[in-house]
XYZ file of C-alpha atoms in Angstrom:
383
model
C -0.047 0.061 0.039
C 2.916 2.299 0.657
C 3.728 2.763 -2.994
C 0.270 4.310 -3.592
C 0.955 7.038 -1.076
C 4.385 8.093 -1.777
C 5.525 11.720 -1.061
C 5.845 12.467 -4.778
C 2.204 11.253 -5.451
C 0.972 13.212 -2.505
C 2.691 16.379 -3.752
C 1.316 15.897 -7.331
C -2.338 15.176 -6.281
C -2.798 17.456 -3.300
C -3.104 20.561 -5.319
C -6.206 19.085 -7.087
C -7.847 18.680 -3.680
C -6.829 22.149 -2.470
C -8.157 23.650 -5.707
C -11.454 21.807 -5.365
C -11.824 23.015 -1.797
C -11.078 26.635 -2.898
C -13.611 26.359 -5.689
C -16.360 25.001 -3.338
C -15.650 27.753 -0.786
C -15.722 30.470 -3.452
C -19.030 29.170 -4.890
C -20.626 29.405 -1.438
C -19.020 32.853 -0.638
C -21.417 35.764 -1.214
C -19.976 38.845 -2.904
C -22.188 41.174 -0.834
C -23.371 42.932 -3.988
C -26.168 40.622 -5.239
C -28.860 42.397 -7.212
C -32.340 42.277 -5.525
C -35.357 42.693 -7.704
C -38.389 43.810 -5.688
C -41.741 43.161 -7.426
C -39.708 42.052 -10.504
C -38.619 38.889 -11.967
C -35.857 38.195 -14.490
C -36.670 35.391 -16.990
C -36.557 34.335 -20.690
C -39.181 35.139 -23.276
C -39.706 34.117 -26.865
C -40.449 36.883 -29.429
C -43.703 36.129 -31.218
C -43.854 39.291 -33.322
C -42.411 42.734 -33.526
C -43.759 46.264 -34.250
C -41.067 48.625 -35.611
C -43.225 51.425 -36.475
C -41.964 53.611 -33.564
C -38.380 53.260 -34.638
C -36.841 56.395 -36.110
C -33.983 55.831 -38.577
C -31.428 58.578 -39.002
C -28.692 57.125 -41.166
C -26.873 54.462 -39.188
C -28.522 55.623 -35.841
C -31.841 54.219 -34.685
C -33.776 55.666 -31.853
C -37.271 55.178 -30.389
C -38.648 51.851 -29.256
C -39.413 48.445 -30.633
C -42.675 46.728 -29.335
C -42.652 43.028 -29.109
C -45.311 40.405 -28.524
C -43.731 37.884 -26.078
C -44.325 34.499 -24.516
C -42.698 33.958 -21.157
C -40.590 30.715 -21.276
C -39.725 30.203 -17.552
C -40.343 31.565 -14.136
C -43.466 32.550 -12.336
C -45.280 33.734 -15.500
C -44.263 30.720 -17.680
C -46.476 30.353 -20.837
C -48.019 33.804 -20.370
C -48.297 36.137 -23.385
C -47.562 39.681 -22.912
C -46.067 42.901 -24.556
C -42.405 43.989 -24.130
C -40.628 47.208 -24.960
C -37.087 47.433 -26.398
C -35.679 50.949 -25.954
C -33.202 52.222 -28.543
C -30.675 54.835 -27.422
C -29.172 55.633 -30.887
C -26.044 53.579 -30.133
C -24.857 50.747 -32.337
C -22.709 49.426 -29.674
C -25.504 49.068 -27.045
C -28.738 48.768 -28.999
C -30.221 45.502 -30.104
C -33.091 44.525 -32.403
C -35.279 41.510 -32.010
C -36.912 39.397 -34.651
C -39.730 36.780 -34.380
C -38.409 33.569 -33.011
C -35.666 35.237 -30.859
C -35.241 34.530 -27.224
C -34.744 37.552 -24.903
C -33.728 38.135 -21.268
C -36.547 40.244 -19.899
C -37.420 41.791 -16.490
C -41.074 41.493 -15.567
C -42.429 44.140 -13.198
C -45.438 42.805 -11.415
C -47.936 43.253 -8.746
C -48.816 39.924 -7.471
C -50.077 37.949 -10.487
C -50.583 41.052 -12.593
C -47.853 41.964 -15.035
C -47.235 45.773 -15.082
C -44.388 46.188 -17.564
C -41.824 44.006 -19.382
C -38.477 45.506 -20.066
C -36.321 43.740 -22.675
C -32.703 43.506 -21.524
C -30.894 41.681 -24.355
C -30.801 38.535 -26.415
C -30.583 35.328 -24.404
C -27.219 33.965 -24.854
C -26.906 31.699 -21.855
C -27.520 28.421 -23.652
C -24.935 29.258 -26.352
C -22.445 30.355 -23.739
C -22.811 27.110 -21.784
C -22.482 25.103 -25.114
C -19.242 27.068 -25.882
C -17.917 26.473 -22.358
C -18.684 22.663 -22.569
C -16.996 22.479 -26.046
C -13.898 24.189 -24.690
C -13.779 21.765 -21.710
C -14.286 18.738 -23.999
C -11.521 19.685 -26.406
C -9.176 20.495 -23.420
C -9.804 17.071 -21.787
C -9.711 15.306 -25.181
C -6.344 16.610 -26.163
C -4.638 17.040 -22.765
C -6.233 14.236 -20.716
C -5.761 14.502 -16.974
C -3.643 17.685 -17.440
C -6.709 19.125 -19.216
C -8.874 18.487 -16.219
C -6.298 20.366 -14.004
C -6.336 23.207 -16.629
C -10.108 23.344 -16.318
C -9.886 23.530 -12.594
C -7.379 26.429 -12.784
C -9.666 28.160 -15.209
C -12.728 27.939 -13.055
C -10.710 28.850 -9.876
C -9.400 32.020 -11.691
C -12.927 33.164 -12.776
C -14.306 32.558 -9.249
C -11.447 34.320 -7.514
C -11.743 37.483 -9.786
C -15.659 37.517 -9.263
C -15.885 36.629 -5.639
C -12.634 38.154 -4.162
C -10.907 40.635 -6.433
C -13.849 42.765 -7.620
C -15.643 43.007 -4.258
C -12.276 43.883 -2.553
C -11.819 46.691 -5.034
C -15.416 47.845 -4.530
C -14.949 47.969 -0.797
C -11.986 50.322 -1.252
C -9.091 48.113 -0.199
C -5.748 48.990 -1.693
C -5.904 47.574 -5.277
C -2.099 47.054 -5.572
C -1.720 44.957 -2.356
C -4.897 43.076 -3.239
C -3.656 42.477 -6.776
C -0.293 41.257 -5.503
C -1.945 38.825 -3.077
C -4.310 37.680 -5.806
C -1.600 36.960 -8.408
C 0.600 35.181 -5.720
C -2.238 32.902 -4.523
C -3.243 32.119 -8.097
C 0.295 31.477 -9.203
C 0.866 29.006 -6.452
C -2.319 27.145 -7.107
C -2.195 27.123 -10.858
C 1.462 26.139 -11.091
C 1.033 23.538 -8.453
C -1.677 21.971 -10.562
C 0.976 21.563 -13.283
C 3.820 20.264 -11.195
C 2.456 19.464 -7.681
C 3.910 21.038 -4.531
C 7.519 20.384 -5.276
C 10.717 22.244 -6.197
C 9.650 22.834 -9.749
C 6.560 24.632 -8.444
C 8.700 26.686 -6.066
C 10.949 27.610 -8.899
C 8.258 28.746 -11.325
C 6.313 30.608 -8.558
C 9.384 32.459 -7.410
C 10.135 33.525 -11.039
C 6.565 34.592 -11.710
C 6.277 36.542 -8.438
C 9.512 38.320 -8.920
C 8.469 39.222 -12.513
C 5.111 40.518 -11.072
C 6.949 42.693 -8.602
C 9.010 44.274 -11.324
C 5.990 44.859 -13.437
C 4.086 46.488 -10.428
C 6.903 48.838 -9.579
C 7.520 49.893 -13.172
C 3.771 50.181 -13.856
C 3.457 52.541 -10.851
C 6.331 54.673 -11.903
C 5.339 55.028 -15.506
C 1.651 55.586 -14.737
C 2.619 58.551 -12.648
C 5.247 59.681 -15.203
C 2.704 59.599 -18.122
C 0.111 61.310 -16.006
C -2.568 58.610 -16.493
C -5.794 58.812 -14.534
C -7.557 55.587 -13.893
C -10.664 56.937 -15.568
C -9.037 55.915 -18.795
C -10.428 52.341 -18.154
C -13.631 51.596 -19.895
C -16.798 52.112 -17.810
C -14.795 53.439 -14.871
C -16.710 56.801 -14.936
C -19.959 54.911 -14.674
C -18.578 53.196 -11.696
C -17.903 56.576 -10.041
C -21.362 57.836 -10.773
C -22.910 54.685 -9.321
C -22.003 55.717 -5.853
C -18.310 54.740 -5.705
C -16.675 58.127 -6.114
C -14.105 57.339 -3.358
C -12.418 54.590 -5.322
C -8.883 55.162 -6.409
C -9.174 54.371 -10.155
C -5.524 55.109 -10.835
C -4.301 52.467 -8.386
C -6.852 49.979 -9.873
C -5.309 50.811 -13.276
C -1.853 50.267 -11.921
C -2.928 46.823 -10.533
C -4.508 45.797 -13.816
C -1.043 46.265 -15.518
C 0.627 43.412 -13.585
C -2.587 41.315 -13.211
C -3.023 41.416 -17.000
C 0.600 40.360 -17.590
C 0.668 37.714 -14.878
C -0.731 34.934 -17.106
C 2.158 35.437 -19.692
C 4.594 35.550 -16.828
C 3.329 32.247 -15.510
C 3.471 30.665 -18.965
C 7.114 31.748 -19.548
C 8.139 30.825 -16.012
C 6.679 27.186 -16.407
C 8.380 26.820 -19.815
C 11.703 27.720 -18.315
C 11.368 25.598 -15.263
C 10.266 22.566 -17.391
C 13.181 22.959 -19.769
C 15.760 23.186 -16.918
C 14.128 20.174 -15.195
C 14.485 18.182 -18.358
C 18.155 19.202 -18.691
C 18.800 18.324 -15.071
C 17.169 14.924 -15.369
C 19.231 14.092 -18.471
C 22.442 15.229 -16.796
C 21.968 14.775 -13.147
C 25.596 15.912 -12.180
C 25.050 19.352 -13.802
C 26.102 22.352 -11.867
C 23.851 25.210 -10.979
C 25.665 27.604 -13.120
C 25.238 25.534 -16.161
C 21.578 24.895 -15.334
C 20.981 28.613 -15.127
C 22.695 29.217 -18.391
C 20.348 26.518 -20.023
C 17.343 28.211 -18.519
C 18.530 31.568 -19.931
C 18.981 30.151 -23.387
C 15.391 28.854 -23.275
C 14.182 32.254 -21.945
C 15.821 34.110 -24.752
C 14.044 32.027 -27.328
C 10.699 32.374 -25.726
C 10.880 36.099 -24.994
C 10.810 36.979 -28.662
C 7.340 35.541 -29.309
C 5.884 36.195 -25.785
C 6.299 39.954 -26.041
C 4.621 39.890 -29.379
C 1.860 37.898 -27.812
C 1.246 40.675 -25.266
C 1.243 43.283 -28.154
C -1.352 41.379 -30.119
C -3.472 40.590 -27.049
C -3.745 44.214 -25.994
C -4.021 45.852 -29.558
C -6.554 43.364 -30.989
C -9.338 45.232 -29.177
C -8.284 48.612 -30.598
C -8.375 47.746 -34.308
C -11.356 49.964 -34.928
C -9.759 52.914 -33.165
C -6.551 52.528 -35.159
C -8.669 52.481 -38.274
C -10.285 55.752 -37.162
C -6.871 57.408 -36.687
C -5.726 56.384 -40.132
C -8.954 57.231 -41.815
C -8.816 60.790 -40.327
C -5.188 61.204 -41.150
C -4.217 61.805 -37.386
C -0.520 62.495 -36.994
C 1.506 59.770 -35.239
C 2.705 62.286 -32.652
C -0.889 62.994 -31.723
C -1.784 59.361 -31.471
C 1.113 58.585 -29.147
C 0.111 61.517 -26.838
C -3.519 60.501 -26.428
C -4.163 59.375 -22.845
C -5.821 56.047 -23.810
C -3.044 55.133 -26.247
C -0.384 55.861 -23.694
C -2.288 53.728 -21.196
C -2.218 50.698 -23.687
C 1.610 51.346 -24.286
C 2.061 51.051 -20.520
C 0.136 47.768 -20.391
C 2.115 46.280 -23.382
C 5.654 47.706 -22.736
C 5.538 47.256 -18.926
C 4.235 43.767 -19.415
C 6.978 42.988 -21.696
C 9.411 44.249 -19.051
C 7.972 41.690 -16.730
C 8.608 38.945 -19.313
C 12.281 40.061 -19.772
C 12.905 39.926 -16.098
C 10.930 36.748 -15.294
C 13.363 34.806 -17.630
C 16.516 35.291 -15.598
C 14.617 35.210 -12.315
C 13.174 31.737 -13.129
C 16.402 30.485 -14.662
C 18.318 31.401 -11.511
C 15.690 29.802 -9.265
C 15.417 26.671 -11.306
C 19.097 26.364 -11.549
C 19.611 26.564 -7.866
C 16.617 24.409 -6.803
C 16.329 21.649 -9.468
C 19.774 20.161 -9.518
C 19.437 19.382 -5.791
C 16.031 17.822 -6.557
C 17.623 15.529 -9.229
C 20.392 14.386 -6.881
C 17.789 13.454 -4.263
C 15.786 11.443 -6.690
C 18.922 9.660 -7.811
C 19.900 8.742 -4.330
C 16.448 7.322 -3.743
C 16.729 5.100 -6.732
C 20.053 3.778 -5.600
């Protein structure tokens, strides 16, 4: 029986149980910001017919309202037919139009069993989103096996931690930078442990990741102040202030978003370097720490070239339309580079790349110092 409970197997499987416990705790943890509908119910309705006669077309812009005949699909008023209103605000980004056969998320205001008004929120996308998520999980498990299951756990853990801990902590006014650092450290430990288990490889990759995060945090703070960037540059941040959270420090939240956004790429590179050094050490158990560090650095140099471009593409992908506007209007490059929101994205990209540049030597050094000792211990056990 002892062979089934070796130290190595315990170290490898323990993170799964820790992760599952964290997931269960986070599912049960209330955010404290649940939305409460009084005399209203949110449900799904099927659009039976539409009346577009009240819609005013002005070129690309539409305003007015769309009246729809609806059949409630679920909830208290299931199978009831009623009328709903879809208000148009003249914004292509926010407005939506319904057609017969569509399903919509609606809020039913009522007084007992009497329906007072039905407000149409948006198209019902929950079923499609669930299908997309299940397809992603199926492909991940199909191609990666047990490792894919661990990846799914880390994915779920990250989503729950962001929604249940990070965002509520920011809303409560806690220091965003310290919360962000604690957030990235805890997630780094759990996610990397799911890959390696709680062993020296995990310690090496976590150390390299966290040191890179600290560098990104310090440089992000410095250059945000140097560029005179206010946190209101973040999308929807002004709406947050006007919602009763005017005391929030948006600039610090922006600073924290810099290293949180880069932490995934930092973990990726750190794990790559750690795995490469581990492979070298296992093939050559008598390798010295300096040679192991040099091997890690060589791997890091090769990976950094593509990882920095990955960050650039990830951040700039959402700004294609804005770049097209600049080009279509003939905006001078010097003006573009001085716009606040462009400078903010430059900070995200360049400072994140700084973190990648530094995480390579940090991880190579940690792996070079820790892993050769691990290899010697494994060899002694085999003897």
